[in-house]
Structures are given as C-alpha cells and as structure tokens.
C-alpha cells in the first residue's frame, strides 16, 4: 500500500463494502469447480496462499454446506501432489491420493453428498456427519489425523462463541507448527446485531470472541496480521491463526 492515507481510505471503503455486501448475501455468489462455495473471493485467495505455503497433507474442515470449500481444498491438494516430483510417478496411477480433506457437517444433505461424491476431486475427500463438537466425531478426526505430518484446520460451522471455542479446543491442537487454524466468520463481531437477528450469534457472541478467549491461554498460536492487512475485505479478520510452535 503506497501510504497510510490511501490505506485508511481503502479500509473505510472495504468496511462499507463488507456491510453492504453481507446485507446482499454476497458470499453465496460463487462456485469452485462447479460447487457453491460460501466464501468471499479474498478469503479464497488467502486460503490458496496458505495451502501453498504450508503444503498440508491433511485439511480438516468443519462446515461442508454445498461442498465448495472441500472441493477447493481438494483441488489445491491435487495440485500440490502433482507439483511434488517425488509423487509424480505414483500420480500417473493415483489409487489412493496422498493428501486428503476431511469435512465434518451436522447435516450433509443427500443432494450435496451425491454431488460431492460424483465430483472428480471426490477421491481425496472424506465426510463425517455429526456435530463437530460431539466426542465421537472429535475422536474420529483425531484418529484420521494421526498419520499426517502437516495439518491445516478450517472452522466454518456453527458460529456461536461456545461452539467455536469448543471446536478450537478440539481441533487446534491438531494443527502442526507452521500451519494454520483458520476461523471463518469472525467478521460477525463487526457487523451490527440486527443483521444477524435470525441467528444465534452476533457481536459479543461470535467466532472472534472465541478466538480472543482461546488465544489468552494458547500462546502457540498467533494471529497472522499480515493476511488481515492485505485482504482488507474478509469474513475472517483476526481468524488466520498461525501455529508458531
Ligand atoms: C457456512 S456453512 C459452511 C460453508 C462451507 N465451508 C463453504 O465454504 O462452502 C456452515 C455449515 O455448518 C454446518 N453446521 C452447523 N452446525 C454444525 C455443527 N454443530 N457441527 C458441524 N457442522 C455444523 C451447517 O450444516 C452448514 O452446512
């Protein structure tokens, strides 16, 4: 950014854009390889940068919806595998892809499951139906993560403080040093309460308040503020948590 003044001007425009676009349900406008992805394009680009930087072999996502973010992660992992010279020969006959995505959702609708399972990226996606904070689901995810060297986690399910804090406690420990726990929809805390009136979350009871509470006792994670600074428009401000040790 050239100078502070232009930075402040863009930030103020970005804030106005976020408020106006949330009111218009902007995040529902996009698809990734044919599946609806409920994200802002800036955050999708940030995820691409993180996946390239971390080179995870497992991405765990809570909140599947139509599967767009699962397919996006799976497609990035496919690219990583293809870029990995060591696995190139194996990829000519990819019986079992090396890098995998694990998605959890309390309600995987039959038509969404069918579309995800029919997608060319399906062979590296596993879905678990159940609440992301149910002990049996957490146990299954931990078991799947055991053999993974680099794990990245994305939390995008129920956005209440209590639920996200429980998800952080359950899944953030799986994040490997140098990788990230991305907590989506922290922006809820910055959006007036009347814009969430049909939801159990809102300012003061949001993913951002959960992140703040979690970080008080988990200094192994730090907010990657450089991502917030450059995105400006994001549903995850203060939500890109890097595991520093
Ligand atoms: C915002 S959508 C996920 C969007 C998706 N990550 C994407 O980018 O396209 C939230 C999803 O969380 C799921 N959900 C709500 N409560 C949940 C819970 N307790 N456990 C797991 N998933 C839950 C909903 O069923 C919904 O599909």
mmCIF file of C-alpha atoms and ligand atoms in Angstrom:
data_model
loop_
_atom_site.group_PDB
_atom_site.id
_atom_site.type_symbol
_atom_site.label_atom_id
_atom_site.label_comp_id
_atom_site.label_asym_id
_atom_site.label_seq_id
_atom_site.Cartn_x
_atom_site.Cartn_y
_atom_site.Cartn_z
ATOM 1 C CA UNK A 1 0.000 0.000 0.000
ATOM 2 C CA UNK A 2 1.545 3.320 -1.060
ATOM 3 C CA UNK A 3 0.801 5.381 2.049
ATOM 4 C CA UNK A 4 -1.208 5.463 5.257
ATOM 5 C CA UNK A 5 -3.824 7.842 3.842
ATOM 6 C CA UNK A 6 -4.641 5.606 0.892
ATOM 7 C CA UNK A 7 -4.576 2.626 3.262
ATOM 8 C CA UNK A 8 -7.155 4.276 5.526
ATOM 9 C CA UNK A 9 -9.316 5.281 2.564
ATOM 10 C CA UNK A 10 -9.358 1.745 1.203
ATOM 11 C CA UNK A 11 -10.031 0.323 4.659
ATOM 12 C CA UNK A 12 -13.023 2.546 5.082
ATOM 13 C CA UNK A 13 -14.315 1.584 1.602
ATOM 14 C CA UNK A 14 -13.659 -2.064 2.427
ATOM 15 C CA UNK A 15 -15.682 -1.814 5.631
ATOM 16 C CA UNK A 16 -18.591 -0.206 3.759
ATOM 17 C CA UNK A 17 -18.359 -2.902 1.104
ATOM 18 C CA UNK A 18 -18.406 -5.654 3.732
ATOM 19 C CA UNK A 19 -21.507 -4.250 5.422
ATOM 20 C CA UNK A 20 -23.381 -3.652 2.149
ATOM 21 C CA UNK A 21 -22.371 -6.978 0.648
ATOM 22 C CA UNK A 22 -23.274 -9.028 3.752
ATOM 23 C CA UNK A 23 -26.752 -7.498 3.524
ATOM 24 C CA UNK A 24 -26.913 -8.745 -0.093
ATOM 25 C CA UNK A 25 -25.686 -12.275 0.800
ATOM 26 C CA UNK A 26 -22.641 -11.733 -1.423
ATOM 27 C CA UNK A 27 -20.844 -14.845 -0.138
ATOM 28 C CA UNK A 28 -23.461 -17.014 -1.857
ATOM 29 C CA UNK A 29 -22.449 -15.801 -5.340
ATOM 30 C CA UNK A 30 -19.531 -18.109 -6.042
ATOM 31 C CA UNK A 31 -18.599 -21.624 -7.071
ATOM 32 C CA UNK A 32 -15.345 -23.566 -7.014
ATOM 33 C CA UNK A 33 -15.041 -26.152 -9.806
ATOM 34 C CA UNK A 34 -18.822 -26.230 -10.060
ATOM 35 C CA UNK A 35 -19.766 -26.429 -6.369
ATOM 36 C CA UNK A 36 -21.198 -23.457 -4.443
ATOM 37 C CA UNK A 37 -18.598 -22.098 -2.004
ATOM 38 C CA UNK A 38 -19.890 -19.786 0.721
ATOM 39 C CA UNK A 39 -16.850 -17.519 0.979
ATOM 40 C CA UNK A 40 -15.559 -14.146 -0.107
ATOM 41 C CA UNK A 41 -13.090 -14.324 -3.035
ATOM 42 C CA UNK A 42 -10.383 -12.601 -0.964
ATOM 43 C CA UNK A 43 -10.504 -15.349 1.650
ATOM 44 C CA UNK A 44 -10.414 -17.997 -1.072
ATOM 45 C CA UNK A 45 -7.196 -16.454 -2.417
ATOM 46 C CA UNK A 46 -5.769 -16.272 1.108
ATOM 47 C CA UNK A 47 -6.555 -19.988 1.585
ATOM 48 C CA UNK A 48 -4.784 -20.782 -1.688
ATOM 49 C CA UNK A 49 -1.717 -18.888 -0.452
ATOM 50 C CA UNK A 50 -1.781 -20.719 2.898
ATOM 51 C CA UNK A 51 -2.191 -24.151 1.328
ATOM 52 C CA UNK A 52 0.754 -23.483 -0.976
ATOM 53 C CA UNK A 53 2.863 -22.150 1.923
ATOM 54 C CA UNK A 54 2.049 -24.960 4.373
ATOM 55 C CA UNK A 55 1.810 -27.850 1.845
ATOM 56 C CA UNK A 56 -0.513 -29.780 4.192
ATOM 57 C CA UNK A 57 -1.204 -33.459 3.751
ATOM 58 C CA UNK A 58 -4.471 -33.170 5.659
ATOM 59 C CA UNK A 59 -7.020 -30.334 5.698
ATOM 60 C CA UNK A 60 -9.777 -30.648 8.281
ATOM 61 C CA UNK A 61 -12.864 -28.507 7.688
ATOM 62 C CA UNK A 62 -15.907 -28.088 9.890
ATOM 63 C CA UNK A 63 -18.951 -26.905 7.901
ATOM 64 C CA UNK A 64 -19.433 -28.534 4.478
ATOM 65 C CA UNK A 65 -22.730 -26.989 3.204
ATOM 66 C CA UNK A 66 -22.654 -27.494 -0.616
ATOM 67 C CA UNK A 67 -19.061 -28.709 -0.598
ATOM 68 C CA UNK A 68 -17.383 -25.782 -2.360
ATOM 69 C CA UNK A 69 -14.679 -25.281 0.244
ATOM 70 C CA UNK A 70 -14.000 -29.041 0.409
ATOM 71 C CA UNK A 71 -13.620 -29.176 -3.371
ATOM 72 C CA UNK A 72 -11.399 -26.072 -3.300
ATOM 73 C CA UNK A 73 -9.111 -27.667 -0.692
ATOM 74 C CA UNK A 74 -9.104 -30.990 -2.542
ATOM 75 C CA UNK A 75 -8.217 -29.286 -5.823
ATOM 76 C CA UNK A 76 -5.321 -27.440 -4.185
ATOM 77 C CA UNK A 77 -4.057 -30.682 -2.653
ATOM 78 C CA UNK A 78 -4.301 -32.308 -6.082
ATOM 79 C CA UNK A 79 -2.109 -29.543 -7.475
ATOM 80 C CA UNK A 80 0.379 -29.979 -4.614
ATOM 81 C CA UNK A 81 0.602 -33.697 -5.308
ATOM 82 C CA UNK A 82 1.159 -33.043 -8.992
ATOM 83 C CA UNK A 83 3.834 -30.483 -8.166
ATOM 84 C CA UNK A 84 5.588 -32.906 -5.872
ATOM 85 C CA UNK A 85 8.222 -34.544 -8.024
ATOM 86 C CA UNK A 86 8.605 -37.402 -5.572
ATOM 87 C CA UNK A 87 4.990 -38.472 -6.055
ATOM 88 C CA UNK A 88 4.736 -37.660 -9.760
ATOM 89 C CA UNK A 89 5.240 -41.232 -10.893
ATOM 90 C CA UNK A 90 2.655 -42.520 -8.450
ATOM 91 C CA UNK A 91 0.172 -39.880 -9.597
ATOM 92 C CA UNK A 92 0.028 -41.498 -13.039
ATOM 93 C CA UNK A 93 -1.943 -44.259 -11.282
ATOM 94 C CA UNK A 94 -3.395 -42.459 -8.280
ATOM 95 C CA UNK A 95 -5.076 -45.340 -6.475
ATOM 96 C CA UNK A 96 -5.036 -43.513 -3.154
ATOM 97 C CA UNK A 97 -4.185 -39.817 -3.277
ATOM 98 C CA UNK A 98 -1.652 -38.833 -0.643
ATOM 99 C CA UNK A 99 -3.095 -35.518 0.555
ATOM 100 C CA UNK A 100 -6.613 -35.555 1.915
ATOM 101 C CA UNK A 101 -9.504 -33.363 3.027
ATOM 102 C CA UNK A 102 -11.742 -34.310 5.918
ATOM 103 C CA UNK A 103 -15.073 -32.462 6.149
ATOM 104 C CA UNK A 104 -17.481 -32.511 9.075
ATOM 105 C CA UNK A 105 -21.085 -31.315 8.986
ATOM 106 C CA UNK A 106 -24.043 -31.903 11.245
ATOM 107 C CA UNK A 107 -26.359 -32.168 8.227
ATOM 108 C CA UNK A 108 -24.944 -33.357 4.910
ATOM 109 C CA UNK A 109 -27.909 -33.045 2.587
ATOM 110 C CA UNK A 110 -28.333 -36.017 0.247
ATOM 111 C CA UNK A 111 -28.062 -33.919 -2.930
ATOM 112 C CA UNK A 112 -24.881 -32.212 -1.653
ATOM 113 C CA UNK A 113 -23.327 -35.554 -0.653
ATOM 114 C CA UNK A 114 -24.196 -37.023 -4.071
ATOM 115 C CA UNK A 115 -22.697 -34.054 -5.938
ATOM 116 C CA UNK A 116 -19.508 -34.090 -3.838
ATOM 117 C CA UNK A 117 -19.123 -37.860 -4.253
ATOM 118 C CA UNK A 118 -19.621 -37.544 -8.035
ATOM 119 C CA UNK A 119 -17.010 -34.773 -8.332
ATOM 120 C CA UNK A 120 -13.614 -35.530 -9.915
ATOM 121 C CA UNK A 121 -11.993 -34.410 -6.635
ATOM 122 C CA UNK A 122 -14.026 -36.894 -4.573
ATOM 123 C CA UNK A 123 -11.284 -39.491 -4.202
ATOM 124 C CA UNK A 124 -9.390 -37.383 -1.692
ATOM 125 C CA UNK A 125 -12.416 -36.213 0.323
ATOM 126 C CA UNK A 126 -13.861 -37.937 3.377
ATOM 127 C CA UNK A 127 -17.032 -36.624 5.032
ATOM 128 C CA UNK A 128 -18.195 -37.232 8.581
ATOM 129 C CA UNK A 129 -21.782 -36.434 9.505
ATOM 130 C CA UNK A 130 -22.294 -35.248 13.067
ATOM 131 C CA UNK A 131 -21.723 -32.256 15.279
ATOM 132 C CA UNK A 132 -18.129 -31.093 15.095
ATOM 133 C CA UNK A 133 -18.033 -30.920 18.894
ATOM 134 C CA UNK A 134 -19.503 -34.385 19.549
ATOM 135 C CA UNK A 135 -16.913 -36.546 21.354
ATOM 136 C CA UNK A 136 -17.247 -39.426 18.849
ATOM 137 C CA UNK A 137 -16.687 -37.067 15.901
ATOM 138 C CA UNK A 138 -13.675 -35.441 17.562
ATOM 139 C CA UNK A 139 -12.230 -38.897 18.281
ATOM 140 C CA UNK A 140 -12.668 -39.955 14.633
ATOM 141 C CA UNK A 141 -10.968 -36.798 13.361
ATOM 142 C CA UNK A 142 -8.041 -37.240 15.766
ATOM 143 C CA UNK A 143 -7.652 -40.829 14.611
ATOM 144 C CA UNK A 144 -7.592 -39.744 10.936
ATOM 145 C CA UNK A 145 -5.034 -37.007 11.679
ATOM 146 C CA UNK A 146 -2.610 -39.373 13.426
ATOM 147 C CA UNK A 147 -0.639 -40.291 10.334
ATOM 148 C CA UNK A 148 -0.478 -36.756 8.902
ATOM 149 C CA UNK A 149 2.719 -34.730 9.037
ATOM 150 C CA UNK A 150 1.209 -31.328 8.205
ATOM 151 C CA UNK A 151 -2.343 -30.500 9.210
ATOM 152 C CA UNK A 152 -4.365 -27.362 8.432
ATOM 153 C CA UNK A 153 -7.748 -26.744 10.067
ATOM 154 C CA UNK A 154 -10.671 -24.525 8.928
ATOM 155 C CA UNK A 155 -13.607 -23.825 11.237
ATOM 156 C CA UNK A 156 -16.775 -22.749 9.432
ATOM 157 C CA UNK A 157 -19.800 -24.400 11.054
ATOM 158 C CA UNK A 158 -21.918 -23.041 13.917
ATOM 159 C CA UNK A 159 -20.619 -19.517 14.628
ATOM 160 C CA UNK A 160 -21.538 -19.072 18.315
ATOM 161 C CA UNK A 161 -18.785 -18.281 20.836
ATOM 162 C CA UNK A 162 -19.368 -21.513 22.752
ATOM 163 C CA UNK A 163 -19.319 -23.738 19.683
ATOM 164 C CA UNK A 164 -16.245 -22.176 18.085
ATOM 165 C CA UNK A 165 -14.357 -22.239 21.393
ATOM 166 C CA UNK A 166 -15.179 -25.951 21.696
ATOM 167 C CA UNK A 167 -14.020 -26.506 18.094
ATOM 168 C CA UNK A 168 -10.785 -24.655 18.801
ATOM 169 C CA UNK A 169 -10.185 -26.809 21.876
ATOM 170 C CA UNK A 170 -10.927 -29.965 19.873
ATOM 171 C CA UNK A 171 -9.101 -29.277 16.606
ATOM 172 C CA UNK A 172 -6.492 -26.522 17.031
ATOM 173 C CA UNK A 173 -4.145 -28.988 18.820
ATOM 174 C CA UNK A 174 -4.056 -31.000 15.564
ATOM 175 C CA UNK A 175 -2.552 -28.049 13.651
ATOM 176 C CA UNK A 176 1.135 -28.665 13.087
ATOM 177 C CA UNK A 177 3.709 -25.912 13.777
ATOM 178 C CA UNK A 178 3.969 -23.541 10.803
ATOM 179 C CA UNK A 179 0.419 -24.374 9.723
ATOM 180 C CA UNK A 180 -2.849 -22.567 10.406
ATOM 181 C CA UNK A 181 -6.191 -22.815 12.098
ATOM 182 C CA UNK A 182 -8.476 -20.567 10.048
ATOM 183 C CA UNK A 183 -11.566 -19.406 11.910
ATOM 184 C CA UNK A 184 -14.138 -18.083 9.458
ATOM 185 C CA UNK A 185 -16.842 -15.506 10.125
ATOM 186 C CA UNK A 186 -15.011 -13.624 12.863
ATOM 187 C CA UNK A 187 -16.425 -10.605 10.971
ATOM 188 C CA UNK A 188 -19.773 -11.333 12.641
ATOM 189 C CA UNK A 189 -18.440 -9.409 15.617
ATOM 190 C CA UNK A 190 -18.010 -6.273 13.465
ATOM 191 C CA UNK A 191 -21.444 -6.391 11.835
ATOM 192 C CA UNK A 192 -24.447 -4.793 13.571
ATOM 193 C CA UNK A 193 -26.602 -7.201 15.585
ATOM 194 C CA UNK A 194 -29.762 -6.535 13.571
ATOM 195 C CA UNK A 195 -28.053 -8.067 10.513
ATOM 196 C CA UNK A 196 -27.878 -11.454 12.332
ATOM 197 C CA UNK A 197 -31.257 -11.250 14.034
ATOM 198 C CA UNK A 198 -32.325 -14.666 12.665
ATOM 199 C CA UNK A 199 -29.152 -16.328 14.028
ATOM 200 C CA UNK A 200 -27.958 -17.392 17.498
ATOM 201 C CA UNK A 201 -24.680 -15.455 17.007
ATOM 202 C CA UNK A 202 -23.857 -11.749 16.792
ATOM 203 C CA UNK A 203 -21.481 -9.135 18.174
ATOM 204 C CA UNK A 204 -20.138 -10.346 21.557
ATOM 205 C CA UNK A 205 -21.067 -13.972 20.780
ATOM 206 C CA UNK A 206 -19.045 -14.819 17.709
ATOM 207 C CA UNK A 207 -16.045 -16.692 16.317
ATOM 208 C CA UNK A 208 -13.933 -13.590 17.042
ATOM 209 C CA UNK A 209 -14.789 -13.597 20.767
ATOM 210 C CA UNK A 210 -13.992 -17.330 20.829
ATOM 211 C CA UNK A 211 -10.611 -16.733 19.154
ATOM 212 C CA UNK A 212 -9.781 -13.988 21.650
ATOM 213 C CA UNK A 213 -10.612 -16.233 24.584
ATOM 214 C CA UNK A 214 -8.687 -19.185 23.144
ATOM 215 C CA UNK A 215 -5.574 -17.113 22.492
ATOM 216 C CA UNK A 216 -5.401 -15.985 26.125
ATOM 217 C CA UNK A 217 -4.204 -19.460 27.109
ATOM 218 C CA UNK A 218 -2.682 -20.654 23.828
ATOM 219 C CA UNK A 219 0.416 -18.662 23.002
ATOM 220 C CA UNK A 220 1.432 -21.341 20.485
ATOM 221 C CA UNK A 221 -0.988 -19.562 18.114
ATOM 222 C CA UNK A 222 -0.663 -16.015 16.791
ATOM 223 C CA UNK A 223 -2.966 -14.023 14.527
ATOM 224 C CA UNK A 224 -1.287 -13.593 11.136
ATOM 225 C CA UNK A 225 -1.988 -9.870 10.914
ATOM 226 C CA UNK A 226 -0.232 -9.562 7.537
ATOM 227 C CA UNK A 227 -3.122 -11.505 5.994
ATOM 228 C CA UNK A 228 -5.720 -9.168 7.539
ATOM 229 C CA UNK A 229 -3.730 -6.116 6.411
ATOM 230 C CA UNK A 230 -3.572 -7.165 2.794
ATOM 231 C CA UNK A 231 -7.046 -8.689 2.407
ATOM 232 C CA UNK A 232 -8.970 -5.729 3.848
ATOM 233 C CA UNK A 233 -12.178 -7.373 2.671
ATOM 234 C CA UNK A 234 -12.509 -10.632 4.609
ATOM 235 C CA UNK A 235 -15.011 -12.561 6.705
ATOM 236 C CA UNK A 236 -12.124 -13.818 8.860
ATOM 237 C CA UNK A 237 -10.333 -10.801 10.382
ATOM 238 C CA UNK A 238 -8.182 -11.993 13.322
ATOM 239 C CA UNK A 239 -9.165 -15.511 12.239
ATOM 240 C CA UNK A 240 -5.990 -16.582 10.404
ATOM 241 C CA UNK A 241 -4.201 -18.222 13.330
ATOM 242 C CA UNK A 242 -0.672 -19.427 12.719
ATOM 243 C CA UNK A 243 0.804 -22.073 14.971
ATOM 244 C CA UNK A 244 4.228 -20.683 15.810
ATOM 245 C CA UNK A 245 5.499 -23.616 17.887
HETATM 246 C C1 LIG B 1 -21.247 -21.544 6.340
HETATM 247 S S1 LIG B 1 -21.710 -23.197 6.024
HETATM 248 C C2 LIG B 1 -20.167 -23.916 5.503
HETATM 249 C C3 LIG B 1 -19.666 -23.349 4.204
HETATM 250 C C4 LIG B 1 -18.522 -24.088 3.564
HETATM 251 N N1 LIG B 1 -17.373 -24.189 4.428
HETATM 252 C C5 LIG B 1 -18.120 -23.351 2.311
HETATM 253 O O1 LIG B 1 -17.131 -22.594 2.343
HETATM 254 O O2 LIG B 1 -18.815 -23.511 1.302
HETATM 255 C C6 LIG B 1 -21.977 -23.827 7.633
HETATM 256 C C7 LIG B 1 -22.268 -25.334 7.729
HETATM 257 O O3 LIG B 1 -22.054 -25.698 9.093
HETATM 258 C C8 LIG B 1 -22.933 -26.763 9.395
HETATM 259 N N2 LIG B 1 -23.085 -26.870 10.854
HETATM 260 C C9 LIG B 1 -23.881 -26.149 11.693
HETATM 261 N N3 LIG B 1 -23.747 -26.569 12.956
HETATM 262 C C10 LIG B 1 -22.823 -27.569 12.944
HETATM 263 C C11 LIG B 1 -22.258 -28.413 13.932
HETATM 264 N N4 LIG B 1 -22.631 -28.334 15.218
HETATM 265 N N5 LIG B 1 -21.324 -29.315 13.553
HETATM 266 C C12 LIG B 1 -20.948 -29.428 12.261
HETATM 267 N N6 LIG B 1 -21.475 -28.665 11.286
HETATM 268 C C13 LIG B 1 -22.396 -27.761 11.603
HETATM 269 C C14 LIG B 1 -24.213 -26.416 8.658
HETATM 270 O O4 LIG B 1 -24.980 -27.592 8.442
HETATM 271 C C15 LIG B 1 -23.680 -25.750 7.374
HETATM 272 O O5 LIG B 1 -23.630 -26.687 6.320
#
